[in-house]
């Protein structure tokens, strides 16, 4: 296992990036990535409405504020969103900006999960970047696992 991290994000982490570098000591056949976070949704409806109204006051033009508040229910339930991107020693290998709170991803020379680019799995420093777009719950627990693997292990955690 190259990375096995359990951590928490809070609302203060919204609109930030967290980088997790790891080193491949030698070329590999593939890199597997498992990422999950929870909870996905804010279950407290009154808190969700309060957050939306605060956001409207900050980001909506005054002449559109009444309409935004009238349509507030269209934005419920509020959800946490954390996505990830991958860099290899040569640079960008792709991003998985998905809403799925559980993702099993794969990169190899001949195949890759959607959003990631297949190609040689070179030795050197790689980085997984978590983009914490929004945390609307008091805290959001996440787990990131990364491992080097054989092609036959595609998508399976070690």
Tab-separated table of C-alpha atoms in Angstrom:
chain	number	residue	atom	x	y	z
A	1	UNK	CA	0.000	0.000	0.000
A	2	UNK	CA	1.470	3.340	-1.045
A	3	UNK	CA	-1.124	5.481	0.713
A	4	UNK	CA	-3.748	4.575	3.296
A	5	UNK	CA	-5.111	7.718	4.863
A	6	UNK	CA	-8.207	8.306	6.965
A	7	UNK	CA	-8.974	11.916	7.750
A	8	UNK	CA	-11.772	14.409	8.164
A	9	UNK	CA	-12.678	17.534	6.274
A	10	UNK	CA	-14.733	20.350	7.797
A	11	UNK	CA	-16.612	23.291	6.285
A	12	UNK	CA	-13.445	25.377	6.732
A	13	UNK	CA	-11.716	23.047	4.233
A	14	UNK	CA	-14.212	23.915	1.476
A	15	UNK	CA	-12.613	25.378	-1.667
A	16	UNK	CA	-9.173	23.935	-0.824
A	17	UNK	CA	-6.906	21.245	-2.227
A	18	UNK	CA	-5.080	18.602	-0.195
A	19	UNK	CA	-2.071	16.940	-1.828
A	20	UNK	CA	-0.913	13.418	-1.008
A	21	UNK	CA	2.452	12.642	-2.653
A	22	UNK	CA	3.728	9.082	-2.866
A	23	UNK	CA	6.750	7.451	-4.414
A	24	UNK	CA	6.938	4.506	-6.769
A	25	UNK	CA	10.431	3.077	-6.295
A	26	UNK	CA	10.267	1.217	-9.628
A	27	UNK	CA	7.950	1.144	-12.642
A	28	UNK	CA	4.705	-0.747	-12.018
A	29	UNK	CA	2.061	-2.414	-14.169
A	30	UNK	CA	-0.733	-0.336	-12.696
A	31	UNK	CA	-1.854	1.958	-9.916
A	32	UNK	CA	-5.119	1.352	-8.097
A	33	UNK	CA	-6.942	4.074	-6.185
A	34	UNK	CA	-9.859	3.694	-3.790
A	35	UNK	CA	-11.465	6.865	-2.448
A	36	UNK	CA	-14.566	7.277	-0.329
A	37	UNK	CA	-16.152	9.911	1.867
A	38	UNK	CA	-19.171	10.162	4.117
A	39	UNK	CA	-21.716	11.548	4.723
A	40	UNK	CA	-22.743	12.603	1.229
A	41	UNK	CA	-25.782	14.712	2.217
A	42	UNK	CA	-26.665	17.203	4.926
A	43	UNK	CA	-29.767	15.685	6.549
A	44	UNK	CA	-30.640	18.763	8.628
A	45	UNK	CA	-33.140	20.577	6.381
A	46	UNK	CA	-33.237	23.781	8.436
A	47	UNK	CA	-29.422	23.997	8.438
A	48	UNK	CA	-29.397	23.388	4.677
A	49	UNK	CA	-31.862	26.233	4.142
A	50	UNK	CA	-29.801	28.509	6.387
A	51	UNK	CA	-26.620	27.737	4.395
A	52	UNK	CA	-28.390	28.326	1.089
A	53	UNK	CA	-29.776	31.673	2.216
A	54	UNK	CA	-26.297	32.733	3.398
A	55	UNK	CA	-24.908	31.716	0.023
A	56	UNK	CA	-27.621	33.585	-1.873
A	57	UNK	CA	-26.877	36.743	0.124
A	58	UNK	CA	-23.225	36.441	-0.824
A	59	UNK	CA	-23.369	35.329	-4.474
A	60	UNK	CA	-26.753	36.267	-5.997
A	61	UNK	CA	-27.401	39.695	-7.507
A	62	UNK	CA	-29.855	41.760	-5.404
A	63	UNK	CA	-32.407	41.882	-8.229
A	64	UNK	CA	-32.400	38.044	-8.433
A	65	UNK	CA	-32.441	37.327	-4.688
A	66	UNK	CA	-36.216	36.924	-4.308
A	67	UNK	CA	-36.368	34.427	-7.187
A	68	UNK	CA	-33.403	32.450	-5.788
A	69	UNK	CA	-35.100	32.177	-2.389
A	70	UNK	CA	-38.378	31.167	-4.031
A	71	UNK	CA	-36.564	28.317	-5.805
A	72	UNK	CA	-34.442	27.294	-2.814
A	73	UNK	CA	-35.858	23.739	-2.751
A	74	UNK	CA	-34.273	23.048	-6.139
A	75	UNK	CA	-30.871	22.939	-4.420
A	76	UNK	CA	-31.814	20.408	-1.733
A	77	UNK	CA	-30.441	18.183	-0.418
A	78	UNK	CA	-27.119	19.925	0.061
A	79	UNK	CA	-24.224	17.570	-0.558
A	80	UNK	CA	-20.568	17.315	0.309
A	81	UNK	CA	-18.297	17.148	-2.729
A	82	UNK	CA	-14.686	15.977	-2.749
A	83	UNK	CA	-13.030	14.984	-6.024
A	84	UNK	CA	-9.549	13.820	-6.938
A	85	UNK	CA	-6.899	14.276	-9.590
A	86	UNK	CA	-3.669	12.427	-10.315
A	87	UNK	CA	-0.191	13.594	-11.319
A	88	UNK	CA	2.682	11.262	-12.223
A	89	UNK	CA	6.410	12.201	-12.329
A	90	UNK	CA	5.881	13.772	-15.788
A	91	UNK	CA	2.750	15.736	-14.895
A	92	UNK	CA	-1.032	15.601	-15.114
A	93	UNK	CA	-2.634	12.125	-15.473
A	94	UNK	CA	-6.245	13.177	-15.164
A	95	UNK	CA	-9.097	14.055	-12.847
A	96	UNK	CA	-12.181	12.306	-11.585
A	97	UNK	CA	-14.503	15.160	-10.720
A	98	UNK	CA	-17.468	12.977	-9.889
A	99	UNK	CA	-20.202	13.171	-7.296
A	100	UNK	CA	-19.846	9.473	-6.373
A	101	UNK	CA	-18.837	9.230	-2.691
A	102	UNK	CA	-17.139	5.862	-3.364
A	103	UNK	CA	-14.741	5.479	-6.278
A	104	UNK	CA	-12.456	2.625	-7.339
A	105	UNK	CA	-10.073	3.887	-10.018
A	106	UNK	CA	-7.346	2.395	-12.150
A	107	UNK	CA	-4.393	3.535	-14.261
A	108	UNK	CA	-2.208	1.213	-16.323
A	109	UNK	CA	-0.254	1.347	-19.568
A	110	UNK	CA	-3.196	-0.029	-21.558
A	111	UNK	CA	-6.271	1.064	-19.607
A	112	UNK	CA	-7.552	3.719	-17.220
A	113	UNK	CA	-10.750	4.696	-15.473
A	114	UNK	CA	-12.716	7.468	-17.200
A	115	UNK	CA	-11.078	10.816	-16.530
A	116	UNK	CA	-7.604	9.301	-16.111
A	117	UNK	CA	-5.046	8.749	-18.873
A	118	UNK	CA	-3.535	5.358	-19.622
A	119	UNK	CA	0.221	5.167	-20.150
A	120	UNK	CA	3.420	3.876	-18.622
A	121	UNK	CA	3.452	3.710	-14.838
A	122	UNK	CA	6.806	5.341	-14.220
A	123	UNK	CA	8.903	5.278	-11.074
A	124	UNK	CA	9.126	8.564	-9.206
A	125	UNK	CA	6.912	10.924	-7.278
A	126	UNK	CA	3.200	10.783	-7.913
A	127	UNK	CA	0.538	12.928	-6.286
A	128	UNK	CA	-3.144	12.507	-5.561
A	129	UNK	CA	-4.870	15.851	-5.022
A	130	UNK	CA	-8.197	15.948	-3.253
A	131	UNK	CA	-10.256	18.977	-4.248
A	132	UNK	CA	-12.560	19.773	-1.363
A	133	UNK	CA	-15.241	21.674	-3.260
A	134	UNK	CA	-17.778	21.785	-0.436
A	135	UNK	CA	-18.251	20.329	3.022
A	136	UNK	CA	-21.726	21.217	4.250
A	137	UNK	CA	-21.869	18.775	7.153
A	138	UNK	CA	-20.111	19.387	10.467
A	139	UNK	CA	-17.395	16.997	9.319
A	140	UNK	CA	-16.838	14.645	6.408
A	141	UNK	CA	-14.719	11.532	6.935
A	142	UNK	CA	-12.684	10.319	3.983
A	143	UNK	CA	-10.349	7.456	3.153
A	144	UNK	CA	-7.779	7.387	0.352
A	145	UNK	CA	-5.910	4.211	-0.581
A	146	UNK	CA	-3.348	3.895	-3.369
A	147	UNK	CA	-1.388	0.801	-4.355
A	148	UNK	CA	0.840	-0.507	-7.133
A	149	UNK	CA	-0.620	-3.581	-8.803
A	150	UNK	CA	-0.453	-6.084	-11.617
A	151	UNK	CA	-2.784	-5.658	-14.605
A	152	UNK	CA	-4.818	-8.659	-13.420
A	153	UNK	CA	-5.657	-6.914	-10.142
A	154	UNK	CA	-7.621	-4.209	-11.963
A	155	UNK	CA	-9.881	-2.278	-9.653
A	156	UNK	CA	-9.448	-4.576	-6.681
A	157	UNK	CA	-8.067	-3.365	-3.410
A	158	UNK	CA	-5.101	-5.327	-2.087
